[in-house]
mmCIF file of C-alpha atoms in Angstrom:
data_model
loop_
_atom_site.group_PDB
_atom_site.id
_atom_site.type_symbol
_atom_site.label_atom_id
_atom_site.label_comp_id
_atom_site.label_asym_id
_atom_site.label_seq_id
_atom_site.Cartn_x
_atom_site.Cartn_y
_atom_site.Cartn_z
ATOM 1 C CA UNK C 1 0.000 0.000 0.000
ATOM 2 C CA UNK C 2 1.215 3.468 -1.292
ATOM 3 C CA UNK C 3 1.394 6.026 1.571
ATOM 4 C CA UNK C 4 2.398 8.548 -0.119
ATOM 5 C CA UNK C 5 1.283 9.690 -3.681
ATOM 6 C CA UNK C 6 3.298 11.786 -5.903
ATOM 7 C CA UNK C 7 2.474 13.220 -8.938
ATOM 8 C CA UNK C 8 3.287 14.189 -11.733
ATOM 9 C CA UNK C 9 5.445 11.130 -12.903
ATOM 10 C CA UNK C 10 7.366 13.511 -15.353
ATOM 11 C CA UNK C 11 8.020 17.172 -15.858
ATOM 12 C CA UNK C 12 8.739 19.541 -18.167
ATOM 13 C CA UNK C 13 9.304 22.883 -17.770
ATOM 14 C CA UNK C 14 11.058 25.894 -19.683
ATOM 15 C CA UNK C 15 13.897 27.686 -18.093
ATOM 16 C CA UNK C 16 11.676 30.647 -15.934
ATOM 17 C CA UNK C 17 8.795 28.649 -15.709
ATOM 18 C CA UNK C 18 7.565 27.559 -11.940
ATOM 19 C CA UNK C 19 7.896 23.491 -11.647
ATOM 20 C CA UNK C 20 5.259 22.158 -9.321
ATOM 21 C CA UNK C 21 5.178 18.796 -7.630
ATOM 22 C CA UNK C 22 2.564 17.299 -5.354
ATOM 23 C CA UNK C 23 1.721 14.859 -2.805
ATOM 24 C CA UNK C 24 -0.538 13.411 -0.923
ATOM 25 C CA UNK C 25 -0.849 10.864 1.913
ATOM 26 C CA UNK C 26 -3.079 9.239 4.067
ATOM 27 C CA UNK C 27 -1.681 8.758 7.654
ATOM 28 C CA UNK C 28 -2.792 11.577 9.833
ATOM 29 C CA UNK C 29 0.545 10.710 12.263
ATOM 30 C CA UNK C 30 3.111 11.656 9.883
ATOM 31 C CA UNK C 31 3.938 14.542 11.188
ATOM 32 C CA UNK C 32 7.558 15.589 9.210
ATOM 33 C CA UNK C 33 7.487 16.154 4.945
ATOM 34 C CA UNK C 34 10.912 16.456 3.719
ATOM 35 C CA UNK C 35 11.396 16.791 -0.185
ATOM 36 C CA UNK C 36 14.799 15.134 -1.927
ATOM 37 C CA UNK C 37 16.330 15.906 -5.241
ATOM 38 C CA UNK C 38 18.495 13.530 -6.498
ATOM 39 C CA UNK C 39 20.696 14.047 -9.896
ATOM 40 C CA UNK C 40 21.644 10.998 -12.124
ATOM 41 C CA UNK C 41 24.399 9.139 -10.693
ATOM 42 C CA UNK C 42 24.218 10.580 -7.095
ATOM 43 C CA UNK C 43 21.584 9.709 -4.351
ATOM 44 C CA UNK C 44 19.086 11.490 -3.071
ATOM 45 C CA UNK C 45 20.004 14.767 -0.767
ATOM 46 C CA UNK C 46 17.735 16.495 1.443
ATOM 47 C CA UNK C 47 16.450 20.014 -0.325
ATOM 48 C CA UNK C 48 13.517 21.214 1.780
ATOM 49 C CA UNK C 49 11.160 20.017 4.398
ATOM 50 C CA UNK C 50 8.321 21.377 6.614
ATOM 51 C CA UNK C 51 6.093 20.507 9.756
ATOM 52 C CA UNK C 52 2.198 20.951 9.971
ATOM 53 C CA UNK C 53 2.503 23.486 11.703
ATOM 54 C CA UNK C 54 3.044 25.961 8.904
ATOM 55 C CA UNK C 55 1.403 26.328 5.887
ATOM 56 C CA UNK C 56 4.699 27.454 4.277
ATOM 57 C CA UNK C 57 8.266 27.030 4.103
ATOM 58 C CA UNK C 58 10.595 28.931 1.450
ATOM 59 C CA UNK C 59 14.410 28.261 0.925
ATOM 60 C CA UNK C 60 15.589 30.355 -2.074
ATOM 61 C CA UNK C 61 13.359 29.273 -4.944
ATOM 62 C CA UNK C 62 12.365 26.405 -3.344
ATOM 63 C CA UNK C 63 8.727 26.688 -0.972
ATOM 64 C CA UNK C 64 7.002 23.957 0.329
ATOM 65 C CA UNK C 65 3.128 24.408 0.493
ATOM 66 C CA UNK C 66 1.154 22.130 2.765
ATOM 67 C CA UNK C 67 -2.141 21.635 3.677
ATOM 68 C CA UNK C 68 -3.399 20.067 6.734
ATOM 69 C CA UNK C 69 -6.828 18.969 6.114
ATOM 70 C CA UNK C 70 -6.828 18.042 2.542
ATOM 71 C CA UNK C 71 -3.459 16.051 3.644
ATOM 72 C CA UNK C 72 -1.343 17.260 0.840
ATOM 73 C CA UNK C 73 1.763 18.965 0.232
ATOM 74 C CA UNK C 74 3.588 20.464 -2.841
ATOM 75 C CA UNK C 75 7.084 21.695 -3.968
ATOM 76 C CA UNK C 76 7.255 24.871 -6.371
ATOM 77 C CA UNK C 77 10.393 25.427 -7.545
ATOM 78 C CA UNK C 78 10.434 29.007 -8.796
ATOM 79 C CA UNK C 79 12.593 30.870 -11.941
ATOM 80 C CA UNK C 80 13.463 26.920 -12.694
ATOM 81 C CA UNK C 81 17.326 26.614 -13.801
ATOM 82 C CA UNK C 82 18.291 24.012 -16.399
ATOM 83 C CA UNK C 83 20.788 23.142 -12.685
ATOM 84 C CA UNK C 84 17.299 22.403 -11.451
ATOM 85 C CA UNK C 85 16.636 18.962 -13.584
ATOM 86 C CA UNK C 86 16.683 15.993 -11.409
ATOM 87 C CA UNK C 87 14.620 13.712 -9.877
ATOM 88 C CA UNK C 88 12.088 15.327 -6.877
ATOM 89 C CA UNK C 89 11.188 13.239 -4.415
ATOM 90 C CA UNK C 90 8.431 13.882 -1.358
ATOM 91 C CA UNK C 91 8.673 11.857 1.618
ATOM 92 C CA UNK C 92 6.728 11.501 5.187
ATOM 93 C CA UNK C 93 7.364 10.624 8.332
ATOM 94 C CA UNK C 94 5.542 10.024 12.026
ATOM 95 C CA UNK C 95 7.161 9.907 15.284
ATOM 96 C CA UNK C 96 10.094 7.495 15.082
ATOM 97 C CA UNK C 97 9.617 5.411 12.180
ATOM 98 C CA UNK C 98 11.028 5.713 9.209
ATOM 99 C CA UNK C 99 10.688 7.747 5.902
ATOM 100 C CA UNK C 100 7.920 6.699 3.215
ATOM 101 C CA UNK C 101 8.611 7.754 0.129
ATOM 102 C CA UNK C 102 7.143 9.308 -3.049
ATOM 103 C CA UNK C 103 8.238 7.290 -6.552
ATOM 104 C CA UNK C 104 9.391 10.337 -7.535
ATOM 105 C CA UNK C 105 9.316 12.903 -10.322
ATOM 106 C CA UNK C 106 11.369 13.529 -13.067
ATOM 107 C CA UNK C 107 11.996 17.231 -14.022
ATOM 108 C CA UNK C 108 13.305 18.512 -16.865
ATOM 109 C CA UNK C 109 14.048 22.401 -17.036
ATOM 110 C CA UNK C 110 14.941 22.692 -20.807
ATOM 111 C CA UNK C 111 16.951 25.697 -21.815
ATOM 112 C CA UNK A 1 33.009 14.967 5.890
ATOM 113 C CA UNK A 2 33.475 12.296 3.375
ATOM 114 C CA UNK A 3 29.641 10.952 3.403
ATOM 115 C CA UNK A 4 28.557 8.049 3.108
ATOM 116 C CA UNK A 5 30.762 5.883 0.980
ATOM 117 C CA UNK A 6 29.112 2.831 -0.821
ATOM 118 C CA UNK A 7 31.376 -0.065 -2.888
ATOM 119 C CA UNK A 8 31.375 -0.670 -5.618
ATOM 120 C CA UNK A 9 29.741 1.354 -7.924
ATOM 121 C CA UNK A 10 28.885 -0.779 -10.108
ATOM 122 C CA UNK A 11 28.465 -4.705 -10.190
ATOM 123 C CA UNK A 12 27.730 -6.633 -13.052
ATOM 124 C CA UNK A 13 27.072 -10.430 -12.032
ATOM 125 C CA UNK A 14 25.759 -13.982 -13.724
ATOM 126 C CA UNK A 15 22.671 -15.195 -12.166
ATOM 127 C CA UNK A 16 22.784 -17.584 -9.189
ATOM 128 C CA UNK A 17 26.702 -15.827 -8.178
ATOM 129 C CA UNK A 18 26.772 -14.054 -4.388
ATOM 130 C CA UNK A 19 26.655 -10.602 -4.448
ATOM 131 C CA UNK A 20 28.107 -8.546 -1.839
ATOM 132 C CA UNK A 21 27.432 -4.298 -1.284
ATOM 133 C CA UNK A 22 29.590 -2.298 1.205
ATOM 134 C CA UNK A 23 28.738 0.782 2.886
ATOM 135 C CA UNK A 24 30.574 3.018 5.461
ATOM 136 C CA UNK A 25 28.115 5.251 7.350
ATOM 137 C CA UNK A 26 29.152 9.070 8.278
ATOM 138 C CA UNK A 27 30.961 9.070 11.537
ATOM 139 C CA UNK A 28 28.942 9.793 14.640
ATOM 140 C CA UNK A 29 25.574 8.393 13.237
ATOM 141 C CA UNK A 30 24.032 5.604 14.951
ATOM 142 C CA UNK A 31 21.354 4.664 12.123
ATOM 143 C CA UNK A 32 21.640 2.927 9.019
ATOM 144 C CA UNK A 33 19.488 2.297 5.829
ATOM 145 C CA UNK A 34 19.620 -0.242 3.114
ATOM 146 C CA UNK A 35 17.088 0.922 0.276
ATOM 147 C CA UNK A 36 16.637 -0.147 -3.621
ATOM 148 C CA UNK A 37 15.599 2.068 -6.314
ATOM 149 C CA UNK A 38 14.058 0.615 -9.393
ATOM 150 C CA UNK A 39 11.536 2.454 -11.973
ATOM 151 C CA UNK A 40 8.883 0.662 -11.398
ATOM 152 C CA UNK A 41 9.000 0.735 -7.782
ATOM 153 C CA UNK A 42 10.704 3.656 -6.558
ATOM 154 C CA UNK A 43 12.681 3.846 -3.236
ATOM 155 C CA UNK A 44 11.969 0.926 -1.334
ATOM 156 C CA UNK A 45 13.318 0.696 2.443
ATOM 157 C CA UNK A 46 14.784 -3.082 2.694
ATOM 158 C CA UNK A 47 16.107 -2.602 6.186
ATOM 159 C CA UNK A 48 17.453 -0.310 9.056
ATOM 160 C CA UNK A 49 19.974 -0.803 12.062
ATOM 161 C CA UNK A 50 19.738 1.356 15.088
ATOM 162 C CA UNK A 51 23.486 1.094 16.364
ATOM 163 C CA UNK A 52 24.854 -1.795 14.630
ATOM 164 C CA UNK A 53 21.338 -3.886 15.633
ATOM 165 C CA UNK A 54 18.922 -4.475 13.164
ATOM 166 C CA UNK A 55 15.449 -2.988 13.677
ATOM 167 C CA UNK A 56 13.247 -3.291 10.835
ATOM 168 C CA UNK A 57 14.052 -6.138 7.656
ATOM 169 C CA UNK A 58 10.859 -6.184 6.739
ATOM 170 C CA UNK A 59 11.565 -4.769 3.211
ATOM 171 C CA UNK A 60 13.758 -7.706 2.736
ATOM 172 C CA UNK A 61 12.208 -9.010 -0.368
ATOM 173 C CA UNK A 62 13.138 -13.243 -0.018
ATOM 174 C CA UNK A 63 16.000 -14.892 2.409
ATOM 175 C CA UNK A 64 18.018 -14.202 -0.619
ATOM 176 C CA UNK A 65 18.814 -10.834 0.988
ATOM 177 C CA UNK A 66 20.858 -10.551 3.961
ATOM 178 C CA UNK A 67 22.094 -7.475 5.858
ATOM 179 C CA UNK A 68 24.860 -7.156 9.112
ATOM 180 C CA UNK A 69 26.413 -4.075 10.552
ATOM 181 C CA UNK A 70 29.515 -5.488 12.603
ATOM 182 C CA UNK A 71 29.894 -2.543 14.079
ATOM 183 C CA UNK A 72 29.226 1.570 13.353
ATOM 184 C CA UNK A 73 31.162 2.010 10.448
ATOM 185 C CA UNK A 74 30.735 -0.585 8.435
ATOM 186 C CA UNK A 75 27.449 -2.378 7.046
ATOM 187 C CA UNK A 76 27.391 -4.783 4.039
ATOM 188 C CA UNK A 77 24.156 -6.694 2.186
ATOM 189 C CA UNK A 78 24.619 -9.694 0.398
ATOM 190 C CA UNK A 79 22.100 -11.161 -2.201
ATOM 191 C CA UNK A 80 23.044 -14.907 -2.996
ATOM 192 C CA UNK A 81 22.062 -16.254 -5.072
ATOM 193 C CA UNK A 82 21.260 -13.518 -7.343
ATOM 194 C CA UNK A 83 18.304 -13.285 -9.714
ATOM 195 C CA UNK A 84 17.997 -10.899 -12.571
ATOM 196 C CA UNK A 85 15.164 -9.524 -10.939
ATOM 197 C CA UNK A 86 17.662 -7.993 -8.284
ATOM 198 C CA UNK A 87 18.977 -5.689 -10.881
ATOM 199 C CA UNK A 88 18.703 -2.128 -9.909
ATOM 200 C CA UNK A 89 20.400 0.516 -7.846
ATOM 201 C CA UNK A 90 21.100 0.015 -3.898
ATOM 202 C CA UNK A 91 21.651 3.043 -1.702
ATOM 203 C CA UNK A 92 22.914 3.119 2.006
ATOM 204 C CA UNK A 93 21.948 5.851 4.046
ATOM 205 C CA UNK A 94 22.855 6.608 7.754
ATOM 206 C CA UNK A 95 21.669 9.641 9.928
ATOM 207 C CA UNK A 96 21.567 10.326 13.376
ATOM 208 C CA UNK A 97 19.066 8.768 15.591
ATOM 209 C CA UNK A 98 16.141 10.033 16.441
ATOM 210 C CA UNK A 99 13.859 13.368 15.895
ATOM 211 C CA UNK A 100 14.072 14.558 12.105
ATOM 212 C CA UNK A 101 17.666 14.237 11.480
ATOM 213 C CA UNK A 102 17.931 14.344 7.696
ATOM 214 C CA UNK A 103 18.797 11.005 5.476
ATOM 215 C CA UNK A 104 22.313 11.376 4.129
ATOM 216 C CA UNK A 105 22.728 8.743 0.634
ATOM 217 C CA UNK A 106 25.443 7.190 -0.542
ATOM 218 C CA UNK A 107 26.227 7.648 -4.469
ATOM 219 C CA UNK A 108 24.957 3.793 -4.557
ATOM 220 C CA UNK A 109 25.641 0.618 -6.338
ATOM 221 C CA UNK A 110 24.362 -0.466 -9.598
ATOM 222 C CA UNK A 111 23.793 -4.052 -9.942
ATOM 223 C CA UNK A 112 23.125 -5.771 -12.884
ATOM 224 C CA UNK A 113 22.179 -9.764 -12.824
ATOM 225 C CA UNK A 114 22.446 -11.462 -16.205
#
């Protein structure tokens, strides 16, 4: 069973363009939402992550929008950089157990 | 901080040979994580060791798989005997223990099982 949904599968986005990548999940404990990018050949590296209790979190052109009651969360990756194309994954977590993951989205900023 | 280092990078292998993966956690963290990354299924958690003891192997996918951390630097998982099926890319992980402390990945180990 899939905990956590992710969505799109692939992206493509031109260079300037806002890339947007969403989740959702179904376990009211998880309580932690970290996003990783990973580039081809490397793993995956933590970018951004938030708690419910925000609505927001921004890093540079990276923000993390979540919403408690719909139990969903996106990534918007703003003024997207050809630097930017990797793979995005979402994760969740509750308490002490260990990260579920997202299968992950492809995104390609093209030039 | 050298991160975590995985061996080898890549392993190419006949079906039904033993397969071994090597990983050397960051120093100072006390928690370690085997996943596999394949297309079709994503990032799948196979197990995770809590200093050096084994907590959770329920992602091992068949007694095929086995996993030991002799001590905190130092983890290895051996497939044997390998099936093509077992192709894909194996990360270790290791963080500290314990509230959110971030997941820091190796660079992996692709397998391939012909």
């Amino acid at each position: 069973q899939q905990q956590v949904k992710q969505s799109p599968q692939s992206l493509i986005v031109q260079k300037g363009g806002i890339s947007i990548i969403n989740c959702a999940y179904e376990n009211t404990a998880f309580d932690y939402f970290p996003w990783y990018q990973q580039f081809p050949g490397k793993g995956p590296a933590l970018l951004i992550a938030i708690r419910p209790d925000v609505s927001e979190k921004k890093e540079g052109r990276f923000t993390i929008s979540f919403n408690k009651s719909a139990k969903q969360f996106s990534l918007h990756i703003m003024d997207s950089q050809p630097g930017d194309s990797a793979t995005y994954f979402c994760a969740a977590r509750g308490g002490y157990s260990t990260l579920t993951f997202g299968k992950g989205t492809m995104l390609l900023v093209s030039p | 901080d050298a991160g975590v280092i995985q061996s080898p990078r890549h392993e190419v292998t006949e079906m039904g040979q033993e397969v071994t993966l090597r990983c050397k956690p960051i120093s100072g963290h006390n928690s370690l994580f085997w996943y596999r990354q394949t297309m079709m299924r994503g990032l799948e958690l196979l197990i995770y060791f809590n200093n050096n003891v084994p907590i959770d192997d329920s992602g091992m996918p068949e007694d095929r798989f086995s996993a030991k951390m002799p001590n905190a630097s130092f983890s290895t998982l051996k497939i044997q005997p390998s099936e093509p099926r077992d192709s894909a890319v194996y990360f270790c992980a290791s963080s500290l223990q314990g509230g959110n402390s971030p997941l820091h990945f190796g660079n992996g180990t692709r397998l391939t099982v012909t």
